[in-house]
Structures are given as C-alpha cells and as structure tokens.
mmCIF file of C-alpha atoms in Angstrom:
data_model
loop_
_atom_site.group_PDB
_atom_site.id
_atom_site.type_symbol
_atom_site.label_atom_id
_atom_site.label_comp_id
_atom_site.label_asym_id
_atom_site.label_seq_id
_atom_site.Cartn_x
_atom_site.Cartn_y
_atom_site.Cartn_z
ATOM 1 C CA UNK A 236 -0.179 0.062 0.061
ATOM 2 C CA UNK A 237 1.791 3.204 -1.264
ATOM 3 C CA UNK A 238 0.911 6.762 -1.136
ATOM 4 C CA UNK A 239 2.784 9.874 -2.447
ATOM 5 C CA UNK A 240 2.551 13.687 -2.196
ATOM 6 C CA UNK A 241 4.245 16.222 -4.145
ATOM 7 C CA UNK A 242 5.041 19.832 -2.744
ATOM 8 C CA UNK A 243 6.366 22.259 -5.158
ATOM 9 C CA UNK A 244 9.563 24.521 -4.899
ATOM 10 C CA UNK A 245 7.678 26.755 -2.321
ATOM 11 C CA UNK A 246 6.320 23.971 -0.297
ATOM 12 C CA UNK A 247 2.921 24.007 -1.281
ATOM 13 C CA UNK A 248 0.688 20.796 -2.404
ATOM 14 C CA UNK A 249 1.134 20.115 -6.040
ATOM 15 C CA UNK A 250 -0.018 16.482 -6.378
ATOM 16 C CA UNK A 251 -0.848 13.348 -4.643
ATOM 17 C CA UNK A 252 -1.822 9.897 -5.613
ATOM 18 C CA UNK A 253 -1.947 6.300 -4.338
ATOM 19 C CA UNK A 254 -1.457 2.895 -5.985
ATOM 20 C CA UNK A 255 -4.886 1.441 -6.283
ATOM 21 C CA UNK A 256 -4.468 -2.232 -7.567
ATOM 22 C CA UNK A 257 -2.050 -4.054 -9.394
ATOM 23 C CA UNK A 258 -1.650 -2.936 -12.949
ATOM 24 C CA UNK A 259 -2.601 0.329 -12.175
ATOM 25 C CA UNK A 260 -0.353 3.464 -11.999
ATOM 26 C CA UNK A 261 1.930 3.640 -9.175
ATOM 27 C CA UNK A 262 1.405 6.159 -6.466
ATOM 28 C CA UNK A 263 4.382 8.308 -7.463
ATOM 29 C CA UNK A 264 3.355 8.480 -11.110
ATOM 30 C CA UNK A 265 -0.126 9.670 -10.156
ATOM 31 C CA UNK A 266 1.148 12.379 -7.786
ATOM 32 C CA UNK A 267 4.005 13.616 -10.334
ATOM 33 C CA UNK A 268 1.340 13.754 -13.183
ATOM 34 C CA UNK A 269 -1.000 15.765 -10.992
ATOM 35 C CA UNK A 270 1.664 18.128 -10.079
ATOM 36 C CA UNK A 271 2.804 18.420 -13.803
ATOM 37 C CA UNK A 272 5.442 21.132 -14.097
ATOM 38 C CA UNK A 273 5.148 22.350 -10.392
ATOM 39 C CA UNK A 274 7.080 18.952 -9.758
ATOM 40 C CA UNK A 275 10.457 20.664 -11.029
ATOM 41 C CA UNK A 276 12.658 21.497 -7.768
ATOM 42 C CA UNK A 277 9.864 20.171 -5.805
ATOM 43 C CA UNK A 278 9.932 17.324 -3.187
ATOM 44 C CA UNK A 279 8.208 13.795 -3.304
ATOM 45 C CA UNK A 280 7.352 12.172 -0.340
ATOM 46 C CA UNK A 281 6.426 8.419 -0.359
ATOM 47 C CA UNK A 282 6.192 5.704 2.074
ATOM 48 C CA UNK A 283 7.894 3.142 0.197
ATOM 49 C CA UNK A 284 11.079 3.372 -1.820
ATOM 50 C CA UNK A 285 10.451 4.093 -5.564
ATOM 51 C CA UNK A 286 10.880 0.998 -7.984
ATOM 52 C CA UNK A 287 13.883 1.155 -10.368
ATOM 53 C CA UNK A 288 12.579 -1.415 -12.526
ATOM 54 C CA UNK A 289 9.888 -1.497 -15.030
ATOM 55 C CA UNK A 290 7.352 -4.312 -14.542
ATOM 56 C CA UNK A 291 3.575 -3.430 -15.271
ATOM 57 C CA UNK A 292 4.329 0.224 -15.535
ATOM 58 C CA UNK A 293 7.567 2.473 -15.843
ATOM 59 C CA UNK A 294 10.534 3.076 -13.155
ATOM 60 C CA UNK A 295 9.039 5.538 -10.438
ATOM 61 C CA UNK A 296 12.460 6.475 -9.798
ATOM 62 C CA UNK A 297 13.092 7.344 -13.390
ATOM 63 C CA UNK A 298 9.699 9.127 -13.272
ATOM 64 C CA UNK A 299 10.888 11.243 -10.553
ATOM 65 C CA UNK A 300 14.118 12.053 -12.178
ATOM 66 C CA UNK A 301 12.303 12.995 -15.555
ATOM 67 C CA UNK A 302 9.923 15.248 -13.447
ATOM 68 C CA UNK A 303 13.051 17.182 -12.091
ATOM 69 C CA UNK A 304 12.201 17.003 -8.518
ATOM 70 C CA UNK A 305 14.872 18.358 -6.133
ATOM 71 C CA UNK A 306 14.464 16.061 -3.058
ATOM 72 C CA UNK A 307 12.736 12.602 -2.319
ATOM 73 C CA UNK A 308 11.594 11.694 1.115
ATOM 74 C CA UNK A 309 10.963 7.895 1.739
ATOM 75 C CA UNK A 310 9.691 6.296 4.885
ATOM 76 C CA UNK A 311 11.212 2.603 4.159
ATOM 77 C CA UNK A 312 13.287 0.926 1.691
ATOM 78 C CA UNK A 313 11.786 -1.822 -0.379
ATOM 79 C CA UNK A 314 12.560 -5.235 0.683
ATOM 80 C CA UNK A 315 11.749 -6.536 -2.863
ATOM 81 C CA UNK A 316 15.088 -8.218 -4.410
ATOM 82 C CA UNK A 317 14.346 -6.329 -7.731
ATOM 83 C CA UNK A 318 14.371 -3.035 -5.628
ATOM 84 C CA UNK A 319 16.380 -3.259 -2.226
ATOM 85 C CA UNK A 320 18.081 0.177 -2.603
ATOM 86 C CA UNK A 321 18.282 0.309 -6.354
ATOM 87 C CA UNK A 322 15.890 2.881 -6.466
ATOM 88 C CA UNK A 323 17.359 5.228 -4.058
ATOM 89 C CA UNK A 324 20.669 4.654 -5.828
ATOM 90 C CA UNK A 325 19.278 5.662 -9.276
ATOM 91 C CA UNK A 326 17.890 8.990 -7.462
ATOM 92 C CA UNK A 327 20.980 9.844 -5.971
ATOM 93 C CA UNK A 328 23.204 9.344 -9.234
ATOM 94 C CA UNK A 329 20.825 11.869 -10.803
ATOM 95 C CA UNK A 330 21.784 14.182 -8.093
ATOM 96 C CA UNK A 331 18.390 14.114 -6.130
ATOM 97 C CA UNK A 332 18.605 14.439 -2.462
ATOM 98 C CA UNK A 333 17.097 11.680 -0.668
ATOM 99 C CA UNK A 334 16.027 11.115 2.970
ATOM 100 C CA UNK A 335 15.212 7.657 4.362
ATOM 101 C CA UNK A 336 13.414 6.396 7.491
ATOM 102 C CA UNK A 337 10.896 9.383 8.162
ATOM 103 C CA UNK A 338 7.935 7.518 10.115
ATOM 104 C CA UNK A 339 9.409 4.322 9.340
ATOM 105 C CA UNK A 340 7.947 2.206 11.944
ATOM 106 C CA UNK A 341 4.629 3.425 10.672
ATOM 107 C CA UNK A 342 5.349 2.492 7.189
ATOM 108 C CA UNK A 343 6.488 -0.996 8.280
ATOM 109 C CA UNK A 344 3.019 -1.610 9.805
ATOM 110 C CA UNK A 345 1.249 -0.441 7.140
ATOM 111 C CA UNK A 346 2.743 -2.846 4.674
ATOM 112 C CA UNK A 347 3.244 -5.621 7.120
ATOM 113 C CA UNK A 348 1.782 -8.342 4.759
ATOM 114 C CA UNK A 349 4.045 -7.097 1.811
ATOM 115 C CA UNK A 350 7.049 -7.220 3.924
ATOM 116 C CA UNK A 351 6.534 -10.462 5.380
ATOM 117 C CA UNK A 352 6.136 -12.030 2.069
ATOM 118 C CA UNK A 353 9.100 -10.485 0.356
ATOM 119 C CA UNK A 354 11.437 -11.447 3.276
ATOM 120 C CA UNK A 355 10.242 -15.026 3.874
ATOM 121 C CA UNK A 356 8.302 -15.919 0.672
ATOM 122 C CA UNK A 357 5.468 -16.869 3.180
ATOM 123 C CA UNK A 358 2.219 -15.016 3.731
ATOM 124 C CA UNK A 359 1.718 -12.881 6.905
ATOM 125 C CA UNK A 360 -0.418 -15.025 9.107
ATOM 126 C CA UNK A 361 -3.297 -13.503 11.318
ATOM 127 C CA UNK A 362 -5.349 -15.842 13.728
ATOM 128 C CA UNK A 363 -8.636 -14.414 14.571
ATOM 129 C CA UNK A 364 -11.188 -15.893 17.131
ATOM 130 C CA UNK A 365 -14.490 -14.731 19.010
ATOM 131 C CA UNK A 366 -14.775 -15.979 22.493
ATOM 132 C CA UNK A 367 -16.656 -15.547 25.830
ATOM 133 C CA UNK A 368 -15.304 -13.463 28.767
ATOM 134 C CA UNK A 369 -14.282 -16.869 30.155
ATOM 135 C CA UNK A 370 -12.457 -18.002 27.222
ATOM 136 C CA UNK A 371 -15.025 -20.252 25.380
ATOM 137 C CA UNK A 372 -15.277 -20.261 21.684
ATOM 138 C CA UNK A 373 -18.574 -22.438 21.755
ATOM 139 C CA UNK A 374 -20.722 -24.271 24.221
ATOM 140 C CA UNK A 375 -20.175 -27.942 25.324
ATOM 141 C CA UNK A 376 -22.515 -29.017 22.825
ATOM 142 C CA UNK A 377 -20.773 -27.087 19.843
ATOM 143 C CA UNK A 378 -23.046 -23.926 19.589
ATOM 144 C CA UNK A 379 -20.986 -20.933 18.661
ATOM 145 C CA UNK A 380 -23.406 -18.670 16.627
ATOM 146 C CA UNK A 381 -23.131 -16.081 17.657
ATOM 147 C CA UNK A 382 -21.175 -15.241 20.682
ATOM 148 C CA UNK A 383 -20.205 -11.746 19.549
ATOM 149 C CA UNK A 384 -22.735 -8.985 18.366
ATOM 150 C CA UNK A 385 -23.319 -7.579 14.910
ATOM 151 C CA UNK A 386 -20.888 -4.933 15.004
ATOM 152 C CA UNK A 387 -17.699 -7.518 15.878
ATOM 153 C CA UNK A 388 -19.088 -9.795 13.138
ATOM 154 C CA UNK A 389 -19.239 -6.848 10.620
ATOM 155 C CA UNK A 390 -15.544 -5.986 11.644
ATOM 156 C CA UNK A 391 -14.520 -9.538 11.200
ATOM 157 C CA UNK A 392 -15.896 -9.484 7.598
ATOM 158 C CA UNK A 393 -13.703 -6.330 6.932
ATOM 159 C CA UNK A 394 -10.757 -8.281 8.312
ATOM 160 C CA UNK A 395 -11.635 -11.130 5.717
ATOM 161 C CA UNK A 396 -11.770 -8.408 2.999
ATOM 162 C CA UNK A 397 -8.234 -7.331 3.772
ATOM 163 C CA UNK A 398 -6.445 -10.945 3.575
ATOM 164 C CA UNK A 399 -5.817 -12.813 0.456
ATOM 165 C CA UNK A 400 -6.776 -16.204 2.123
ATOM 166 C CA UNK A 401 -8.993 -17.575 4.771
ATOM 167 C CA UNK A 402 -8.342 -20.758 6.352
ATOM 168 C CA UNK A 403 -10.292 -23.326 8.459
ATOM 169 C CA UNK A 404 -9.930 -26.878 9.464
ATOM 170 C CA UNK A 405 -12.275 -29.637 8.087
ATOM 171 C CA UNK A 406 -14.029 -30.070 11.586
ATOM 172 C CA UNK A 407 -15.095 -26.511 11.391
ATOM 173 C CA UNK A 408 -16.747 -27.254 7.885
ATOM 174 C CA UNK A 409 -18.428 -30.361 8.922
ATOM 175 C CA UNK A 410 -19.815 -28.734 12.056
ATOM 176 C CA UNK A 411 -20.759 -25.399 10.890
ATOM 177 C CA UNK A 412 -20.838 -25.580 7.079
ATOM 178 C CA UNK A 413 -19.360 -21.988 6.639
ATOM 179 C CA UNK A 414 -19.463 -20.203 3.178
ATOM 180 C CA UNK A 415 -16.344 -18.233 4.226
ATOM 181 C CA UNK A 416 -17.423 -15.347 2.032
ATOM 182 C CA UNK A 417 -17.013 -11.685 2.721
ATOM 183 C CA UNK A 418 -20.191 -9.394 3.243
ATOM 184 C CA UNK A 419 -19.365 -5.675 3.788
ATOM 185 C CA UNK A 420 -21.356 -2.814 3.114
ATOM 186 C CA UNK A 421 -20.916 -0.196 0.582
ATOM 187 C CA UNK A 422 -19.389 -2.228 -2.460
ATOM 188 C CA UNK A 423 -18.332 -5.017 -4.145
ATOM 189 C CA UNK A 424 -16.323 -7.172 -1.596
ATOM 190 C CA UNK A 425 -12.938 -8.962 -2.648
ATOM 191 C CA UNK A 426 -13.381 -12.712 -1.944
ATOM 192 C CA UNK A 427 -10.236 -14.229 -0.515
ATOM 193 C CA UNK A 428 -9.149 -17.789 -1.507
ATOM 194 C CA UNK A 429 -10.963 -20.312 0.945
ATOM 195 C CA UNK A 430 -8.573 -22.771 2.354
ATOM 196 C CA UNK A 431 -9.548 -26.015 4.271
ATOM 197 C CA UNK A 432 -7.264 -28.107 6.138
ATOM 198 C CA UNK A 433 -8.341 -31.630 5.480
ATOM 199 C CA UNK A 434 -5.650 -34.442 5.858
ATOM 200 C CA UNK A 435 -7.653 -37.280 5.190
ATOM 201 C CA UNK A 436 -9.941 -35.606 2.498
ATOM 202 C CA UNK A 437 -13.373 -35.978 4.654
ATOM 203 C CA UNK A 438 -15.040 -33.073 3.588
ATOM 204 C CA UNK A 439 -18.470 -33.619 2.329
ATOM 205 C CA UNK A 440 -19.349 -33.125 -1.230
ATOM 206 C CA UNK A 441 -22.410 -31.075 -0.218
ATOM 207 C CA UNK A 442 -20.391 -28.519 1.685
ATOM 208 C CA UNK A 443 -21.170 -25.143 0.921
ATOM 209 C CA UNK A 444 -17.387 -24.124 0.667
ATOM 210 C CA UNK A 445 -16.874 -26.910 -2.020
ATOM 211 C CA UNK A 446 -16.683 -24.807 -5.377
ATOM 212 C CA UNK A 447 -14.629 -22.330 -7.182
ATOM 213 C CA UNK A 448 -12.015 -20.313 -5.307
ATOM 214 C CA UNK A 449 -11.644 -23.049 -2.661
ATOM 215 C CA UNK A 450 -8.364 -24.949 -2.082
ATOM 216 C CA UNK A 451 -8.563 -28.227 -0.114
ATOM 217 C CA UNK A 452 -5.037 -29.002 1.458
ATOM 218 C CA UNK A 453 -4.732 -32.716 2.015
ATOM 219 C CA UNK A 454 -2.126 -35.530 2.193
ATOM 220 C CA UNK A 455 -4.186 -37.883 -0.067
ATOM 221 C CA UNK A 456 -4.809 -37.730 -3.854
ATOM 222 C CA UNK A 457 -8.599 -37.006 -4.861
ATOM 223 C CA UNK A 458 -11.060 -34.570 -6.320
ATOM 224 C CA UNK A 459 -13.749 -32.463 -4.828
ATOM 225 C CA UNK A 460 -15.882 -30.755 -7.342
ATOM 226 C CA UNK A 461 -14.966 -27.231 -8.534
ATOM 227 C CA UNK A 462 -12.666 -26.888 -5.585
ATOM 228 C CA UNK A 463 -8.929 -27.400 -6.048
ATOM 229 C CA UNK A 464 -7.470 -30.485 -4.391
ATOM 230 C CA UNK A 465 -3.772 -29.677 -3.279
ATOM 231 C CA UNK A 466 -1.817 -32.700 -1.996
ATOM 232 C CA UNK A 467 0.981 -31.601 0.263
ATOM 233 C CA UNK A 468 3.463 -33.726 2.573
ATOM 234 C CA UNK A 469 2.424 -34.767 5.720
ATOM 235 C CA UNK A 470 3.927 -33.579 9.083
ATOM 236 C CA UNK A 471 5.066 -36.199 11.748
ATOM 237 C CA UNK A 472 1.464 -36.384 13.283
ATOM 238 C CA UNK A 473 0.023 -37.487 9.712
ATOM 239 C CA UNK A 474 -1.451 -33.905 9.184
ATOM 240 C CA UNK A 475 -0.981 -31.603 6.490
ATOM 241 C CA UNK A 476 2.757 -29.739 6.603
ATOM 242 C CA UNK A 477 1.629 -26.283 7.546
ATOM 243 C CA UNK A 478 5.333 -24.805 6.452
ATOM 244 C CA UNK A 479 4.741 -26.654 3.078
ATOM 245 C CA UNK A 480 1.255 -25.173 2.866
ATOM 246 C CA UNK A 481 2.433 -21.586 3.678
ATOM 247 C CA UNK A 482 5.268 -21.901 1.037
ATOM 248 C CA UNK A 483 2.764 -22.973 -1.527
ATOM 249 C CA UNK A 484 0.442 -19.930 -0.623
ATOM 250 C CA UNK A 485 3.490 -17.470 -0.806
ATOM 251 C CA UNK A 486 4.418 -19.146 -4.199
ATOM 252 C CA UNK A 487 0.945 -18.201 -5.356
ATOM 253 C CA UNK A 488 1.412 -14.498 -4.472
ATOM 254 C CA UNK A 489 -0.702 -14.862 -1.290
ATOM 255 C CA UNK A 490 0.602 -12.088 0.973
ATOM 256 C CA UNK A 491 -1.742 -12.831 3.841
ATOM 257 C CA UNK A 492 -3.598 -15.703 5.319
ATOM 258 C CA UNK A 493 -6.380 -15.343 8.012
ATOM 259 C CA UNK A 494 -6.715 -18.517 10.171
ATOM 260 C CA UNK A 495 -10.215 -18.926 11.692
ATOM 261 C CA UNK A 496 -9.772 -22.252 13.268
ATOM 262 C CA UNK A 497 -10.782 -24.065 15.224
ATOM 263 C CA UNK A 498 -9.102 -24.424 18.198
ATOM 264 C CA UNK A 499 -6.791 -27.516 17.042
ATOM 265 C CA UNK A 500 -5.993 -25.794 14.101
ATOM 266 C CA UNK A 501 -5.065 -22.401 15.774
ATOM 267 C CA UNK A 502 -2.852 -24.621 18.288
ATOM 268 C CA UNK A 503 -1.164 -26.270 15.421
ATOM 269 C CA UNK A 504 -0.209 -22.884 14.068
ATOM 270 C CA UNK A 505 1.263 -21.504 17.322
ATOM 271 C CA UNK A 506 3.056 -24.791 18.111
ATOM 272 C CA UNK A 507 4.943 -24.380 14.845
ATOM 273 C CA UNK A 508 5.756 -20.537 15.308
ATOM 274 C CA UNK A 509 3.843 -19.721 12.359
ATOM 275 C CA UNK A 510 1.511 -16.680 13.722
ATOM 276 C CA UNK A 511 2.330 -13.242 13.345
ATOM 277 C CA UNK A 512 -0.623 -11.450 14.794
ATOM 278 C CA UNK A 513 -3.992 -12.024 16.678
ATOM 279 C CA UNK A 514 -7.325 -10.710 16.715
ATOM 280 C CA UNK A 515 -9.501 -11.808 19.801
ATOM 281 C CA UNK A 516 -13.328 -10.844 19.998
ATOM 282 C CA UNK A 517 -14.462 -10.835 23.438
ATOM 283 C CA UNK A 518 -18.143 -10.960 24.330
ATOM 284 C CA UNK A 519 -19.292 -9.763 27.613
ATOM 285 C CA UNK A 520 -21.132 -13.397 28.216
ATOM 286 C CA UNK A 521 -20.190 -16.315 30.522
ATOM 287 C CA UNK A 522 -20.447 -19.848 29.133
ATOM 288 C CA UNK A 523 -18.577 -22.132 31.445
ATOM 289 C CA UNK A 524 -18.190 -25.840 30.990
ATOM 290 C CA UNK A 525 -14.985 -27.852 31.408
ATOM 291 C CA UNK A 526 -15.962 -29.651 28.002
ATOM 292 C CA UNK A 527 -16.741 -26.103 26.322
ATOM 293 C CA UNK A 528 -13.555 -25.433 23.919
ATOM 294 C CA UNK A 529 -11.338 -22.673 23.998
ATOM 295 C CA UNK A 530 -9.620 -20.942 21.192
ATOM 296 C CA UNK A 531 -6.491 -22.920 21.455
ATOM 297 C CA UNK A 532 -6.479 -26.770 21.579
ATOM 298 C CA UNK A 533 -3.601 -29.243 21.479
ATOM 299 C CA UNK A 534 -1.852 -29.986 24.795
ATOM 300 C CA UNK A 535 -1.039 -26.603 25.567
ATOM 301 C CA UNK A 536 2.298 -25.581 27.421
ATOM 302 C CA UNK A 537 3.770 -27.157 30.750
ATOM 303 C CA UNK A 538 5.144 -23.889 31.943
ATOM 304 C CA UNK A 539 4.290 -20.102 31.504
ATOM 305 C CA UNK A 540 7.939 -19.559 30.128
ATOM 306 C CA UNK A 541 6.653 -21.338 27.219
ATOM 307 C CA UNK A 542 3.453 -19.540 26.651
ATOM 308 C CA UNK A 543 3.051 -17.044 23.736
ATOM 309 C CA UNK A 544 3.252 -13.500 24.769
ATOM 310 C CA UNK A 545 1.708 -10.484 22.666
ATOM 311 C CA UNK A 546 3.098 -7.207 22.067
ATOM 312 C CA UNK A 547 2.002 -4.007 20.699
ATOM 313 C CA UNK A 548 -1.531 -4.516 22.206
ATOM 314 C CA UNK A 549 -4.459 -2.601 20.870
ATOM 315 C CA UNK A 550 -7.966 -2.601 22.306
ATOM 316 C CA UNK A 551 -11.219 -1.337 20.527
ATOM 317 C CA UNK A 552 -14.872 -1.510 21.410
ATOM 318 C CA UNK A 553 -17.540 -2.872 18.960
ATOM 319 C CA UNK A 554 -20.890 -2.395 20.429
ATOM 320 C CA UNK A 555 -20.874 -4.552 23.637
ATOM 321 C CA UNK A 556 -17.883 -6.471 22.530
ATOM 322 C CA UNK A 557 -14.056 -5.927 22.873
ATOM 323 C CA UNK A 558 -11.428 -6.789 20.187
ATOM 324 C CA UNK A 559 -7.767 -6.996 21.265
ATOM 325 C CA UNK A 560 -5.181 -7.111 18.825
ATOM 326 C CA UNK A 561 -1.533 -8.074 19.353
ATOM 327 C CA UNK A 562 1.730 -9.154 17.595
ATOM 328 C CA UNK A 563 3.343 -12.392 18.425
ATOM 329 C CA UNK A 564 6.527 -11.708 20.394
ATOM 330 C CA UNK A 565 9.146 -14.206 19.076
ATOM 331 C CA UNK A 566 11.236 -13.850 22.497
ATOM 332 C CA UNK A 567 9.488 -16.027 25.090
ATOM 333 C CA UNK A 568 10.152 -15.710 28.769
ATOM 334 C CA UNK A 569 12.968 -17.179 30.171
#
C-alpha cells in the first residue's frame, strides 16, 4: 500500500496519488502527473522506496528524475529483491537529495503483509477468534453462533476482506458448514481464497465451501467438485505440513492468510511458530463448562515460560464486544 505527495518548490501541495491495485499506475506516477510542471525543484514524499525496474508500469525512480524533483523523502526501503536500494541509488546518481526512514515504523506496519512475503516468501499469518469473557469459543454442545454481536461480525468481515486467503479446518466445515465469504456494505467485496485443512479428505461433497475459489489442502490424492485439491507432504503427526502449505500460498503470491480455526488448527499454527498477529473478539457473556472449547486446543504448554506473549497490544470496542489485537512476540520468557 503506497501513497505519494508532491510539494512544489515553495512547499505547497502540488499533487498526490496512491496505488489502487496491481496493474494500475503507481502512487509516485499519479502524484507527479497531477503536479505536472510544479514537480520541478519540488519534493516527492512516498512511504515506500520508488521502484527502479519496469514491471507492469515504468520505473517510479526514473519518473521522479524526469519530473525534475529536487528531493525525495522515503519512509522505508523496499525489501523486494528487484529494488532493495536500487531506486534510491538511481535517484542519488541523478543528483537528487534523498532522505530515508521518516515515519519508518508506521510504514512498516502499514505494509506488514508485503514485508513478510518479500522477506520470507510466506504470507503474513493472522489468527482470529471470537470468545466469551471466560475464554470459550462454543458451548459444550458445539453451539457458537453467535457469541459476539453484529458490529464485531461486521468488523470480522472487513478483516477477511483485507486478507488474500482464509483458512479453517475440516472439523469446522463439518460442524458449521461455513461459506467463508466476505460481506461488507458499500461496494463489491473482494473474495479471498478459501483454504480448508483436510488431511484425510473427509470434507462432504455437499459442503457450501466446496466450489470455485476453494483450495483443499490434504495428504491424499482426490477430487472434490470445482474445488482445487492440493496434495501436500504430511507432518510427523500425519496432518498437512503447515510450513509446506504456507510456502505454496506464498509461491502463489498470497501475501496474507487469516486463520479462523477451530481450536486444534489454531494450536497447530502456534505450536510451529507460524503466527504473526492475533485478533481476539471478546463478548461480555459467560459460558462455562469443562468441555466447552477455548480458542487454543492441543496439549498446551507445561510452563508459563513456554507460553505465547503478545506485544503492541491494541484495544477497541465494537458494540458491547471488545476486540484485542496483538503481535506474536518471537522472544519467550526465560
């Protein structure tokens, strides 16, 4: 996500733009075009290093040079191997003054999906769940609709809209028969790729999720209607290898993955250290029951030192519900 602003030689707003989608003009190109001749001897501000290669559109660094700007201010260098400082070097060789690192942390967070993919080849992984105040995601009979209110559910749909793919386990499909579609007001929704973890290919043919734009990750060969069945290596426990799945999604250009569970799927992602961020929706209700599931299954940790710590916490209110957001801290207590 890139935005750019051009100030003229007197420091007055001359043009602005942002990159709308792949294949469209880049932010710098739009801002420079809007500024026109006022770009000359002006300053270009952009949150990501201008590209130096021609891909779907001409080089942004060359566009800045051709426009005659005097100075370029960049929030962060581009980690893409095709750029990685090449844009800045091109500007400097042309005699343009450059400044890098202005509001860098905000720029890094804005493009956290892109950054993770470019540095690791894998998508940024977000785990999302809704639970009661006493930490239950369903009753002991499995009822879970709806723990949170309408505002929280709307927010969750926007979260889906922001991700390239959504993942659930086959047990969730069998129990709830979800569509995993995006429904947001105010326009056409982008529909992320729907991914189902189904090691033994147990998903019913009649499941609503079986169709186009669905990938079923399994360890067995097979076919499932219009859905794509992807055979992947098995982990030691016989389930689909999650690292192998993330590698495949990254190879397909998926920058982000939203994991919506259930509890065993969540636990598997955390156990392998694959989670980057957490969204926890908390409803002001108490469910109780030893057999009522929580958001994390598995065997859990034996000692608090092995627990997952979240950092950079953020809190919000959605109607009567709370949403808590945090990043997974890779450094655990010692």
